[in-house]
Coordinates of C-alpha atoms in Angstrom, one line a residue:
X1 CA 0.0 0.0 0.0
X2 CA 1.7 3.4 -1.0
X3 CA 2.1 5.7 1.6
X4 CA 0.5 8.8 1.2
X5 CA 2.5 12.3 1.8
X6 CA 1.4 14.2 4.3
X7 CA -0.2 18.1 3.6
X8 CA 1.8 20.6 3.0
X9 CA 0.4 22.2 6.1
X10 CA 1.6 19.7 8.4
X11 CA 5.0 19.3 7.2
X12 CA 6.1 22.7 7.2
X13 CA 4.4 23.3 10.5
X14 CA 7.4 22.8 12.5
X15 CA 9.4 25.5 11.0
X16 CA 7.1 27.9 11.0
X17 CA 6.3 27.2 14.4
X18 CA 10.0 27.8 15.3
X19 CA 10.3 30.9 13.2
X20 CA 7.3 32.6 15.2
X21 CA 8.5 31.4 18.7
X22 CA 12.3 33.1 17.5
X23 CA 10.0 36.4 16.4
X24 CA 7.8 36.2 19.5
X25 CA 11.0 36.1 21.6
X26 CA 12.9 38.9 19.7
X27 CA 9.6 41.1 20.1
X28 CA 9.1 40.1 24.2
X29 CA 13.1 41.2 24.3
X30 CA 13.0 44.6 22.7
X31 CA 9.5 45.3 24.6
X32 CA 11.3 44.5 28.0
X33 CA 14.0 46.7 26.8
X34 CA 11.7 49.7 25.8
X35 CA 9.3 48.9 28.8
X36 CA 11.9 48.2 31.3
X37 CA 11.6 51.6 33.2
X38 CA 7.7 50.9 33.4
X39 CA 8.5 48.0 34.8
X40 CA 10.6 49.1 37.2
X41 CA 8.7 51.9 38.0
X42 CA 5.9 49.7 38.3
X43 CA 7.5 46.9 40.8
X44 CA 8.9 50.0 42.8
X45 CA 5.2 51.6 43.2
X46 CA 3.7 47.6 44.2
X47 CA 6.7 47.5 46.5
X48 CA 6.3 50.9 48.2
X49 CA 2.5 50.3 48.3
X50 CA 3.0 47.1 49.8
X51 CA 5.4 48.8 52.5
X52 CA 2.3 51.4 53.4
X53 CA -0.1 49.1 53.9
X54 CA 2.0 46.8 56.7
X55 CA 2.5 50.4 58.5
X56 CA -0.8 50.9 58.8
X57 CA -1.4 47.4 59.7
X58 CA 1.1 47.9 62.6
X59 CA -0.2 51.4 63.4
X60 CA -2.3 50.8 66.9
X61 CA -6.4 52.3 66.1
X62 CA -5.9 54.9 68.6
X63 CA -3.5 56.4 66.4
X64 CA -4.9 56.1 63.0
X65 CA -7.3 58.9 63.1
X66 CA -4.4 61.6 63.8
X67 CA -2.2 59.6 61.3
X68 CA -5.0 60.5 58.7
X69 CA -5.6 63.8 59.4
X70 CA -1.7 64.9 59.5
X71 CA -1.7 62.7 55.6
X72 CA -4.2 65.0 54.2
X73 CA -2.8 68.1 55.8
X74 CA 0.3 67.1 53.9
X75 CA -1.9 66.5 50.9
X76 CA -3.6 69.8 50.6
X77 CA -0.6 71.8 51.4
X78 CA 1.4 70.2 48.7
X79 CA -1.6 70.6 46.4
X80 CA -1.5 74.4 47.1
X81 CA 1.7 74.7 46.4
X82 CA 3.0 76.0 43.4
X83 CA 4.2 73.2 41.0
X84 CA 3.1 71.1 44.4
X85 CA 1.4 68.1 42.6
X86 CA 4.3 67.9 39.7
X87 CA 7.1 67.8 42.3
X88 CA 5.2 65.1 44.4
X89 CA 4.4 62.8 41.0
X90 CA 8.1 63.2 40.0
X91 CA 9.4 62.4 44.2
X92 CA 7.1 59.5 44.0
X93 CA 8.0 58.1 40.7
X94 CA 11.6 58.7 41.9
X95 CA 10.8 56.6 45.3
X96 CA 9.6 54.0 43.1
X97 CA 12.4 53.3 40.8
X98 CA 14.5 53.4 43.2
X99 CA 13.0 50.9 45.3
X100 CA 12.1 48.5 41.9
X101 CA 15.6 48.6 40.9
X102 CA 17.3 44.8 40.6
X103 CA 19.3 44.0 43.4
X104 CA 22.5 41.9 42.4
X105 CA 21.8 38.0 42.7
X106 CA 23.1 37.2 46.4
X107 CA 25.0 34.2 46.0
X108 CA 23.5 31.5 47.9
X109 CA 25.8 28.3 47.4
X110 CA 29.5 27.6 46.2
X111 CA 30.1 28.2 42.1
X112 CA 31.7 25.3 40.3
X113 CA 35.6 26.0 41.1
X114 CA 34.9 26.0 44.8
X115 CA 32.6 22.7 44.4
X116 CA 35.9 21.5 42.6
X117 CA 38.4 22.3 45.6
X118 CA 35.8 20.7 47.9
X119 CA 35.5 17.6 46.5
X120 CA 39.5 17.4 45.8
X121 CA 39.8 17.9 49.4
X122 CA 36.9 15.4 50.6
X123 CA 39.3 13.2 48.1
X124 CA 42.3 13.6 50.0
X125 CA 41.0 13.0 53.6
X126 CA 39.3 9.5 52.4
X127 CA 42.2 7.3 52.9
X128 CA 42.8 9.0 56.3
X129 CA 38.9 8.9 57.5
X130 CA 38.0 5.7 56.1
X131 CA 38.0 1.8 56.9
X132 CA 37.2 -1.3 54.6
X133 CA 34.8 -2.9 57.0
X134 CA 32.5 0.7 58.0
X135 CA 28.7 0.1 56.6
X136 CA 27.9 3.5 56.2
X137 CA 31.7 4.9 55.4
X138 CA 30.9 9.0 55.8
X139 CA 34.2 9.4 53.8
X140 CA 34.4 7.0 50.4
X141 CA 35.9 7.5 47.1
X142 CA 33.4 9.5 44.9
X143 CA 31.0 10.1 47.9
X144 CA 29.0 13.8 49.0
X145 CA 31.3 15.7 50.6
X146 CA 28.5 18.0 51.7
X147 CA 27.7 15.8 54.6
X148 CA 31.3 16.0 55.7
X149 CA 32.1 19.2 55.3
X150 CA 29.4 20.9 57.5
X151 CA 29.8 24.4 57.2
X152 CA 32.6 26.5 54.6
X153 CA 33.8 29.9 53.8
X154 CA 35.7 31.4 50.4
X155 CA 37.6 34.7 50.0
X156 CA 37.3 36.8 47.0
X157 CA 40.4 34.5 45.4
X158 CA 38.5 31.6 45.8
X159 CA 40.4 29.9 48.7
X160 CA 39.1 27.9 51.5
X161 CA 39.0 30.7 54.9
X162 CA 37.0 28.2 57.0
X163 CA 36.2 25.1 57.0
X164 CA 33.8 22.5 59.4
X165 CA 34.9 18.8 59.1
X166 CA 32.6 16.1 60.5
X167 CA 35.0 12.9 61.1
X168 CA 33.9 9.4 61.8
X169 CA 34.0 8.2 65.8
X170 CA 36.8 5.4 65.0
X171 CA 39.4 8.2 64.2
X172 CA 42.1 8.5 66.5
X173 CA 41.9 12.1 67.1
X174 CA 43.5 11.7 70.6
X175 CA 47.2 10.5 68.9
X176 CA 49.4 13.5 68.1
X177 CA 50.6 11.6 65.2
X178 CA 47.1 11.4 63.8
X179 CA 46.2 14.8 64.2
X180 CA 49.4 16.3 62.4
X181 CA 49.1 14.2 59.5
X182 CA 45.3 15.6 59.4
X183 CA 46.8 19.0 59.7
X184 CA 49.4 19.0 57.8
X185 CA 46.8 17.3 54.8
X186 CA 45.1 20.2 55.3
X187 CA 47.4 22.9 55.2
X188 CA 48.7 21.5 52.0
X189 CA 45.7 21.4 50.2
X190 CA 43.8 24.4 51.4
X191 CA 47.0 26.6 50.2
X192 CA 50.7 27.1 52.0
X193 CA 51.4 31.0 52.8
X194 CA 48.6 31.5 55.1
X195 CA 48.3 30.6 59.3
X196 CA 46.0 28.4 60.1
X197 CA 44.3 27.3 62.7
X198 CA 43.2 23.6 64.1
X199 CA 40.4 23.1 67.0
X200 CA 39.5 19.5 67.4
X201 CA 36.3 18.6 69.2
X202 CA 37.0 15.2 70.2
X203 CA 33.4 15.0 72.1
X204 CA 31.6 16.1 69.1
X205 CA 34.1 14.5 66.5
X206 CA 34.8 18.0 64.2
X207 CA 37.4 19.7 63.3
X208 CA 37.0 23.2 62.5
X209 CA 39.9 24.8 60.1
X210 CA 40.3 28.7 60.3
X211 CA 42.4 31.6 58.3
X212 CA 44.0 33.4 61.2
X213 CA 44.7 37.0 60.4
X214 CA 48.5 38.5 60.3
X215 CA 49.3 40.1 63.9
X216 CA 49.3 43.8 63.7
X217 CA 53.2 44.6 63.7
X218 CA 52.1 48.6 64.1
X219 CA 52.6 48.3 67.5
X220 CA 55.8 50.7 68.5
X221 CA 57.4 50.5 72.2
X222 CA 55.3 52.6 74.5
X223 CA 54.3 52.7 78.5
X224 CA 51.7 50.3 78.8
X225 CA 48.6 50.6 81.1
X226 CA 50.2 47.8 83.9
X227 CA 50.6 47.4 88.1
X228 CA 54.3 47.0 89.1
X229 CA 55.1 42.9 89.0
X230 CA 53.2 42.8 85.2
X231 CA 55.0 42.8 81.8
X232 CA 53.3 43.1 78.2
X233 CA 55.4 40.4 76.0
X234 CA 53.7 41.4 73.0
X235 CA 50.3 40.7 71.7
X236 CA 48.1 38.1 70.4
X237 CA 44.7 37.0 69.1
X238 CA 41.6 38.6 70.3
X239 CA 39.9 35.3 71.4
X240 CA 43.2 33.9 72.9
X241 CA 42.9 36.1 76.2
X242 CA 40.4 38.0 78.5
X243 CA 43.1 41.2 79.0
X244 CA 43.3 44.0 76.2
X245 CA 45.6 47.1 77.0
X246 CA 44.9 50.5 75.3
X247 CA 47.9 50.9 73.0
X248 CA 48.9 53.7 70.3
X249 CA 49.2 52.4 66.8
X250 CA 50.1 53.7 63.6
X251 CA 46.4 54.4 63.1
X252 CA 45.2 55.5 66.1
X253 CA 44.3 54.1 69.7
X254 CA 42.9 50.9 70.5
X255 CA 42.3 48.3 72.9
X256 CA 44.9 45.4 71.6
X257 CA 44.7 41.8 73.5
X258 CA 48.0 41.9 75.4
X259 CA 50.0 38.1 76.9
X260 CA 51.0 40.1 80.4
X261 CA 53.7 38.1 82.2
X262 CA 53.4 38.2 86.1
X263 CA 56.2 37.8 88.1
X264 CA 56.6 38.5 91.5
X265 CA 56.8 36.2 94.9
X266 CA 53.1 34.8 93.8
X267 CA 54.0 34.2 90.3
X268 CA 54.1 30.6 89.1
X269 CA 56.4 31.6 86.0
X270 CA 59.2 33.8 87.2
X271 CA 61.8 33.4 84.7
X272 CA 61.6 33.8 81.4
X273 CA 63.9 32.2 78.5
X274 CA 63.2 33.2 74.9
X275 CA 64.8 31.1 71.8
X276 CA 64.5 32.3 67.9
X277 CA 67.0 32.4 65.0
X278 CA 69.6 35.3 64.0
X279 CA 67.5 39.1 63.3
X280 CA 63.7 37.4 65.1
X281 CA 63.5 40.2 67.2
X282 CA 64.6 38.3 70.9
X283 CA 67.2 41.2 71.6
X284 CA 63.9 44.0 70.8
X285 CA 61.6 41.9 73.0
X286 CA 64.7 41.6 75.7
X287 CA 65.0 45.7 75.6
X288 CA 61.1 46.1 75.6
X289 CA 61.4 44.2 78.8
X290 CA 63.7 46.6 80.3
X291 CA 61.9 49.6 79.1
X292 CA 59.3 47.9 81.2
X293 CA 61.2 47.0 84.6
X294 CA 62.8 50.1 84.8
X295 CA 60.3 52.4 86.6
X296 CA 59.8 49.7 89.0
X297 CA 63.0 47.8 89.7
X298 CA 66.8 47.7 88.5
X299 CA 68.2 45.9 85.6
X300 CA 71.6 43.9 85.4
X301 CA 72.2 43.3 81.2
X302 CA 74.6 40.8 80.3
X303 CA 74.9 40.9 76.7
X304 CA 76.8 37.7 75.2
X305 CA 76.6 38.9 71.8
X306 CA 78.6 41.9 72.2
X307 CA 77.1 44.0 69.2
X308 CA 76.1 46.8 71.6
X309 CA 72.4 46.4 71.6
X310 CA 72.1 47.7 74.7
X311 CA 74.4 51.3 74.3
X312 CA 71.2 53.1 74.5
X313 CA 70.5 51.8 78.5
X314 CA 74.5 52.1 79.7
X315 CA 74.5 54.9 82.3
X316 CA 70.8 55.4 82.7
X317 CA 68.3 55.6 86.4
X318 CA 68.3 52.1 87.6
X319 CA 70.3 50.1 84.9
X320 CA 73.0 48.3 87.6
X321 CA 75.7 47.6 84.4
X322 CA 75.8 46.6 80.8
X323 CA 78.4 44.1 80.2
X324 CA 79.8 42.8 76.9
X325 CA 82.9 41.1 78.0
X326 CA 83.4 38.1 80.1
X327 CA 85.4 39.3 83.1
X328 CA 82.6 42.4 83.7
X329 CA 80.0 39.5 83.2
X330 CA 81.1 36.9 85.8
X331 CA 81.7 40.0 88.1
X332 CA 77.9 41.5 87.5
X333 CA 76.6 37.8 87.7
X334 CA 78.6 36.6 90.9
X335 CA 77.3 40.1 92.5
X336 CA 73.7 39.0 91.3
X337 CA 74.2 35.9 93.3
X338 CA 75.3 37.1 96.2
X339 CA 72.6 39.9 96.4
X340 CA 70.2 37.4 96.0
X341 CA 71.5 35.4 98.9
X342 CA 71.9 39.0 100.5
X343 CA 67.7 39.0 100.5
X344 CA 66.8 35.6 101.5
X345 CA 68.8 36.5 104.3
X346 CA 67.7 39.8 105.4
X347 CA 64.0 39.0 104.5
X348 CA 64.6 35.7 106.8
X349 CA 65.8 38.0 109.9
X350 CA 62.8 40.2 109.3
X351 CA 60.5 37.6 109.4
X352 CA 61.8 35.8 112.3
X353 CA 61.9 39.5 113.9
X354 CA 58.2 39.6 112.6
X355 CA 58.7 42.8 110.8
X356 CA 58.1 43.4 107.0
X357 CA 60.6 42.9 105.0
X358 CA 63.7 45.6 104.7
X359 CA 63.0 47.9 101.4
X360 CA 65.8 46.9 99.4
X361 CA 64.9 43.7 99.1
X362 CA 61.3 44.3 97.8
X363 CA 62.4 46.5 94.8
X364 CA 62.7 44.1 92.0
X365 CA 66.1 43.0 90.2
X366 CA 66.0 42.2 86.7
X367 CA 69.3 39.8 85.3
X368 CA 68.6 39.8 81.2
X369 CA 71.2 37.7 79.6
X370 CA 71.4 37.7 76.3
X371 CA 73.1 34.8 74.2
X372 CA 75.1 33.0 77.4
X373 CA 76.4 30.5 74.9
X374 CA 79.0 32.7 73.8
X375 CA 80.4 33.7 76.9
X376 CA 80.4 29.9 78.2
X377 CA 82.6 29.6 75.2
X378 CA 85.1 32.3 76.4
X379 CA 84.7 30.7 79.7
X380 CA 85.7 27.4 78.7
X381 CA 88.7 28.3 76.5
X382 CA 89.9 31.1 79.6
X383 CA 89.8 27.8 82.1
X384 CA 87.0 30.0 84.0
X385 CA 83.5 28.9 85.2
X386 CA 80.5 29.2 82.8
X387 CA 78.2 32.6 83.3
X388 CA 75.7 30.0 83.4
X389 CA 76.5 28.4 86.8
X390 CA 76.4 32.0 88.4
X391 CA 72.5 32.0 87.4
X392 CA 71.5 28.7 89.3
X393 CA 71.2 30.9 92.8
X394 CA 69.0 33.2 91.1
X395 CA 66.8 31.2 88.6
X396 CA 66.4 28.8 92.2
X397 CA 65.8 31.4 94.8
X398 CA 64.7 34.7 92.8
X399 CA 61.2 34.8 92.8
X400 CA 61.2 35.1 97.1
X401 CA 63.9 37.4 96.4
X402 CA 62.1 39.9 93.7
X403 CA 64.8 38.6 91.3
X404 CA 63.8 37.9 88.1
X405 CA 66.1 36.2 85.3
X406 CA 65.3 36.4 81.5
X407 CA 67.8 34.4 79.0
X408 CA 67.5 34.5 75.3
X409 CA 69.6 32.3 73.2
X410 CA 69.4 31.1 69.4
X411 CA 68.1 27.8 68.1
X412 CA 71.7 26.8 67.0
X413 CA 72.8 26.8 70.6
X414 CA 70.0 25.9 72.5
X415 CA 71.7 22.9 73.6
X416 CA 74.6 24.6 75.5
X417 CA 72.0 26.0 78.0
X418 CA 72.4 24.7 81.4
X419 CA 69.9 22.8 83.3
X420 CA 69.0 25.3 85.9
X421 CA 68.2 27.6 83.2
X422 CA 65.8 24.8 81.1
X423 CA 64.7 23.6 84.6
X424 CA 63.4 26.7 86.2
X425 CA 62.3 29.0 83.2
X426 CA 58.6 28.3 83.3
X427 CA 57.9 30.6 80.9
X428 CA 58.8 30.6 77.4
X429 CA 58.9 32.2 74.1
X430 CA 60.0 31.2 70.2
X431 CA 60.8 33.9 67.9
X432 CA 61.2 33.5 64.4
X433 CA 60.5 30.6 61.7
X434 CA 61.2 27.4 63.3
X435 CA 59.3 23.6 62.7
X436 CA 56.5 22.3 64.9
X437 CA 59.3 20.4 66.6
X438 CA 61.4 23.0 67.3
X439 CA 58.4 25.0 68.6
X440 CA 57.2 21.7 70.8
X441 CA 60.9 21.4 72.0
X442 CA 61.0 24.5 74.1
X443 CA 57.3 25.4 74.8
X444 CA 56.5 21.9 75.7
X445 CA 53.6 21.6 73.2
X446 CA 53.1 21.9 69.7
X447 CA 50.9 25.2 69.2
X448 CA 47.6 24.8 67.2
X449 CA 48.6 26.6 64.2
X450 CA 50.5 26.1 61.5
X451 CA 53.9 28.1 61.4
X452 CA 54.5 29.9 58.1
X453 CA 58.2 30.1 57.0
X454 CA 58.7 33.8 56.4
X455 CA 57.5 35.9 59.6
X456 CA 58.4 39.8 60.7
X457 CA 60.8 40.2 63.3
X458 CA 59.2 39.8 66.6
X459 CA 56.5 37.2 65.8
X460 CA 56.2 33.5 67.2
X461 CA 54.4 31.6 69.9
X462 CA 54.6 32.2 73.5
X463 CA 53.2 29.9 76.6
X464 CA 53.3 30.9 80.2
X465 CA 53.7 27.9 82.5
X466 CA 51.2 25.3 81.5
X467 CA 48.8 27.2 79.7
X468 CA 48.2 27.4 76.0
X469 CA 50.5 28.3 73.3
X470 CA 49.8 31.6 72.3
X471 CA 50.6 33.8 69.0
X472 CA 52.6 36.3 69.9
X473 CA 54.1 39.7 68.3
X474 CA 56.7 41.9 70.3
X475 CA 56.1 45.6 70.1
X476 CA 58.7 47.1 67.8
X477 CA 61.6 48.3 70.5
X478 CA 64.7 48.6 67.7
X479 CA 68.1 50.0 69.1
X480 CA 67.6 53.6 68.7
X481 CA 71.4 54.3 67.6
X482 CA 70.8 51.9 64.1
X483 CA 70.7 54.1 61.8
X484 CA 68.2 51.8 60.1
X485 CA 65.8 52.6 62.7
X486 CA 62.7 54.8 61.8
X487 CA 62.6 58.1 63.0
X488 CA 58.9 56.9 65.5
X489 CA 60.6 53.9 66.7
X490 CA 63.4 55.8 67.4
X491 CA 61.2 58.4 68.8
X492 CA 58.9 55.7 71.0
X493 CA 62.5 54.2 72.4
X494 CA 64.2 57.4 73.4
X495 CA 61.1 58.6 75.1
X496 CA 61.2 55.6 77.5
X497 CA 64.5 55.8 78.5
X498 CA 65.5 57.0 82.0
X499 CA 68.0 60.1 82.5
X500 CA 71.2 59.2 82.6
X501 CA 72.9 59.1 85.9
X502 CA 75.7 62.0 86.9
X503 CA 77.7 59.5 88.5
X504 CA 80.6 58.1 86.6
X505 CA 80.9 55.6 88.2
X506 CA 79.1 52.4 89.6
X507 CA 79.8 50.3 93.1
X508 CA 78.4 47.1 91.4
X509 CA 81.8 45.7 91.5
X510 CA 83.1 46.3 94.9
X511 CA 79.6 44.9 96.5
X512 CA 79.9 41.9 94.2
X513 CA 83.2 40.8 96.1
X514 CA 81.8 40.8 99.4
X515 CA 80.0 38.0 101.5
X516 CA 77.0 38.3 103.0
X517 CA 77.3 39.0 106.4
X518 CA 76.8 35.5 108.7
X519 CA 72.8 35.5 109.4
X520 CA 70.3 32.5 110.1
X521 CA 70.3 30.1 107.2
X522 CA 67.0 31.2 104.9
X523 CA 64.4 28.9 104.8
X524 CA 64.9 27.0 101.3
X525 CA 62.0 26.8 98.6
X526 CA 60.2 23.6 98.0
X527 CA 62.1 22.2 95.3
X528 CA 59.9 23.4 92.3
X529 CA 60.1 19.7 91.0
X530 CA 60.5 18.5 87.1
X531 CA 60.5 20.9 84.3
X532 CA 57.0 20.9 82.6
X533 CA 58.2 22.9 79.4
X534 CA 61.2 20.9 78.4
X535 CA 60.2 17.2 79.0
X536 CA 63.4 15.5 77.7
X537 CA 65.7 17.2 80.5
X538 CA 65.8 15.8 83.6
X539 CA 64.8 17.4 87.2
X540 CA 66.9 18.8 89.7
X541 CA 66.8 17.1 92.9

């Protein structure tokens, strides 16, 4: 049977049909175009009307009748004004295009290159989060990451600034080992450069990744607002401490959270030894100390280095001595001994007496030795005893003697320090780059961060006894005789200074050469017991 063809109606339907929708579509496009301030004239007047009539909705009956009458008194004197009508019809068309205008889209979900960098991520963490035998594995090979990854956060380049990780129960989380692999994962793939931050919630099972900000280095030398006994070591992140000191910056003043050292008979941290690598600002944070004791207490610098850091405190109000070489050194330490002996004694006689303790042994002494290493070299090769040795009757007995002992030393010779000095300096500070070992090595615990290798001087982690490792950046305290110094921080650092004393000379020497006179022996300090900050050395008995 032949097929008949169909009419000619029917089978050029189809493109006529397409050729009219194409016209239709052209026409609706160049009629929103001409239209489109009608429109949005039109969606601004449905808008605004929709805005009256919920105010008088809310608008309590009492008050309606007054509400109406002060309308049409507005009414009728605009209407008897000249041009009054005209101006209100172009104000109200005005009020209505404005308010129909089209907001931008408000983005509402991640685009398709931050969906990529998710599920690359959710890729990397499945052989980490994941076992062979789990039912219902929340991590798997080509699974939805959105029900791992909780809650996220982009910045304008497109990188990861936070991010909530839901992690299965059979994870050990409480193995150090674990976690840094985790972390170290994560740092990798979320982009090197950048300090982050790691809270694990074991109890919940998430881990929450955050961006942490760059420490404001703006932040010049300067008298903070403290009590005698309290030193500002620099400052930190906002949500790190309860304490904020008002400050001067380079924009103005604000409150900046400070990590305030307390030493004193009370304090449970009162030495102090600082480690970091050549130029990380451990000489400027050992001078900003000093700036600090000095309107309270005296200071006895022994600088190991020998560059002259310190020519800017030689001869002032309550500096004892500044000593570079090793003869002056042993001299000012072996005087620091004895005067701390000199206190426990003559606090001991008061006390028996029942009197307060005599005057001059409540001002606080301040022993900042800087880079020890090098004079127990001279030491060593002059057949004379280690500067170190001098400090184990200070670092033992200072803090019931108001004496207070701050060492700094680099990484390269942290090993030379002595054991009184790692035993009984609770408190502790790294400057400069250094690995997550070398941080864990002298603060006792890994921070929870991850260090990035190029830092300003003055920045690095900081933890006071057995608390928590802290961010830290030292206020900007340069020597004010380099002439590479800026003109402010030259400025901030002279201003602090004390006058200079009109004595040429100082009787450090001759008192460091004589013996305490023969007294009751002072009652000796519970031995403090094993260093918490530097498990692998061994406590003093």
């Amino acid at each position: 049977m032949a097929r008949r063809p169909l009419p000619r109606i029917l089978s050029s339907g189809s493109a006529q049909i397409a050729r009219s929708r194409e016209i239709a579509r052209t026409a609706a496009d160049s009629a929103t175009d001409v239209l489109h301030p009608l429109i949005t004239v039109s969606r601004g007047l449905r808008k605004l009307a929709a805005t009256a009539r919920a105010r008088w909705a809310a608008t309590p009956k009492e008050r309606r009748g007054p509400t109406l009458l002060l309308v049409a008194a507005c009414v009728l004197v605009v209407a008897l004004m000249p041009y009054g009508p005209l101006l209100a019809l172009v104000t109200l068309m005005g009020a209505a295009a404005w308010k129909g205008r089209e907001r931008p889209v408000v983005k509402t979900g991640p685009d398709d290159a931050e969906v990529a960098r998710l599920k690359g991520l959710y890729e990397a963490l499945v052989p980490y989060f994941s076992v062979s035998d789990d039912p219902a594995p929340l991590f798997a090979h080509g699974g939805d990451w959105s029900g791992a990854f909780t809650e996220y956060a982009f910045d304008e380049d497109g990188r990861l600034t936070r991010l909530r990780i839901a992690y299965p129960p059979y994870f050990t989380d409480g193995e150090p080992a674990a976690r840094a692999r985790i972390e170290q994962l994560l740092h990798a793939k979320s982009g090197r450069g950048r300090e982050y931050r790691f809270d694990w919630d074991e109890e919940g099972n998430r881990l929450v990744l955050s961006v942490l900000p760059a420490l404001p280095t703006t932040i010049a030398a300067q008298r903070f607002v403290t009590v005698p006994g309290e030193t500002v070591l620099g400052f930190t992140d906002a949500d790190a401490v309860q304490r904020t000191v008002p400050v001067v910056a380079a924009d103005g003043t604000e409150d900046a959270p400070a990590v305030v050292w307390r030493t004193g008979p009370r304090s449970t941290e009162p030495h102090l030894l600082v480690v970091g690598q050549p130029g990380s600002g451990t000489t400027s944070l050992l001078r900003s100390i000093a700036l600090q004791a000095l309107p309270h207490g005296d200071v006895l610098i022994v600088d190991g280095g020998g560059t002259g850091e310190y020519a800017c405190l030689t001869g002032r109000d309550g500096v004892l001595a500044v000593e570079c070489g090793l003869s002056g050194s042993l001299t000012s330490l072996e005087w620091a001994a004895h005067e701390t002996e000199r206190r426990l004694i003559a606090a001991n006689r008061a006390r028996q007496a029942g009197h307060p303790a005599p005057e001059d042994t409540r001002r606080p002494l301040w022993i900042l030795v800087d880079r020890p290493s090098v004079l127990g070299h001279l030491a060593a090769a002059d057949g004379r005893p280690d500067p170190q040795e001098l400090l184990e009757v200070p670092l033992r007995h200072g803090r019931a003697a108001q004496v207070t002992v701050v060492v700094a030393e680099q990484f390269d010779s942290a090993d030379t320090l002595s054991e009184a000095v790692r035993s009984h300096t609770r408190a502790r500070i790294v400057l400069g780059p250094a690995a997550p070992e070398e941080i864990a090595a002298v603060l006792g615990s890994e921070p929870h961060t991850t260090p990035t290798p190029q830092v300003p001087a003055g920045r690095g982690y900081a933890r006071l006894g057995t608390g928590p490792v802290l961010r830290l950046q030292v206020p900007a305290t340069p020597d004010p005789y380099d002439d590479g110094t800026s003109e402010a921080h030259r400025q901030a650092v002279l201003d602090l200074l004390p006058e200079r004393r009109t004595e040429t000379t100082v009787a450090i020497k001759t008192v460091a050469v004589a013996a305490p006179e023969p007294a009751p022996a002072p009652r000796a300090e519970p031995d403090p017991g094993p260093a918490p900050l530097h498990a692998p050395v061994p406590a003093e008995g």
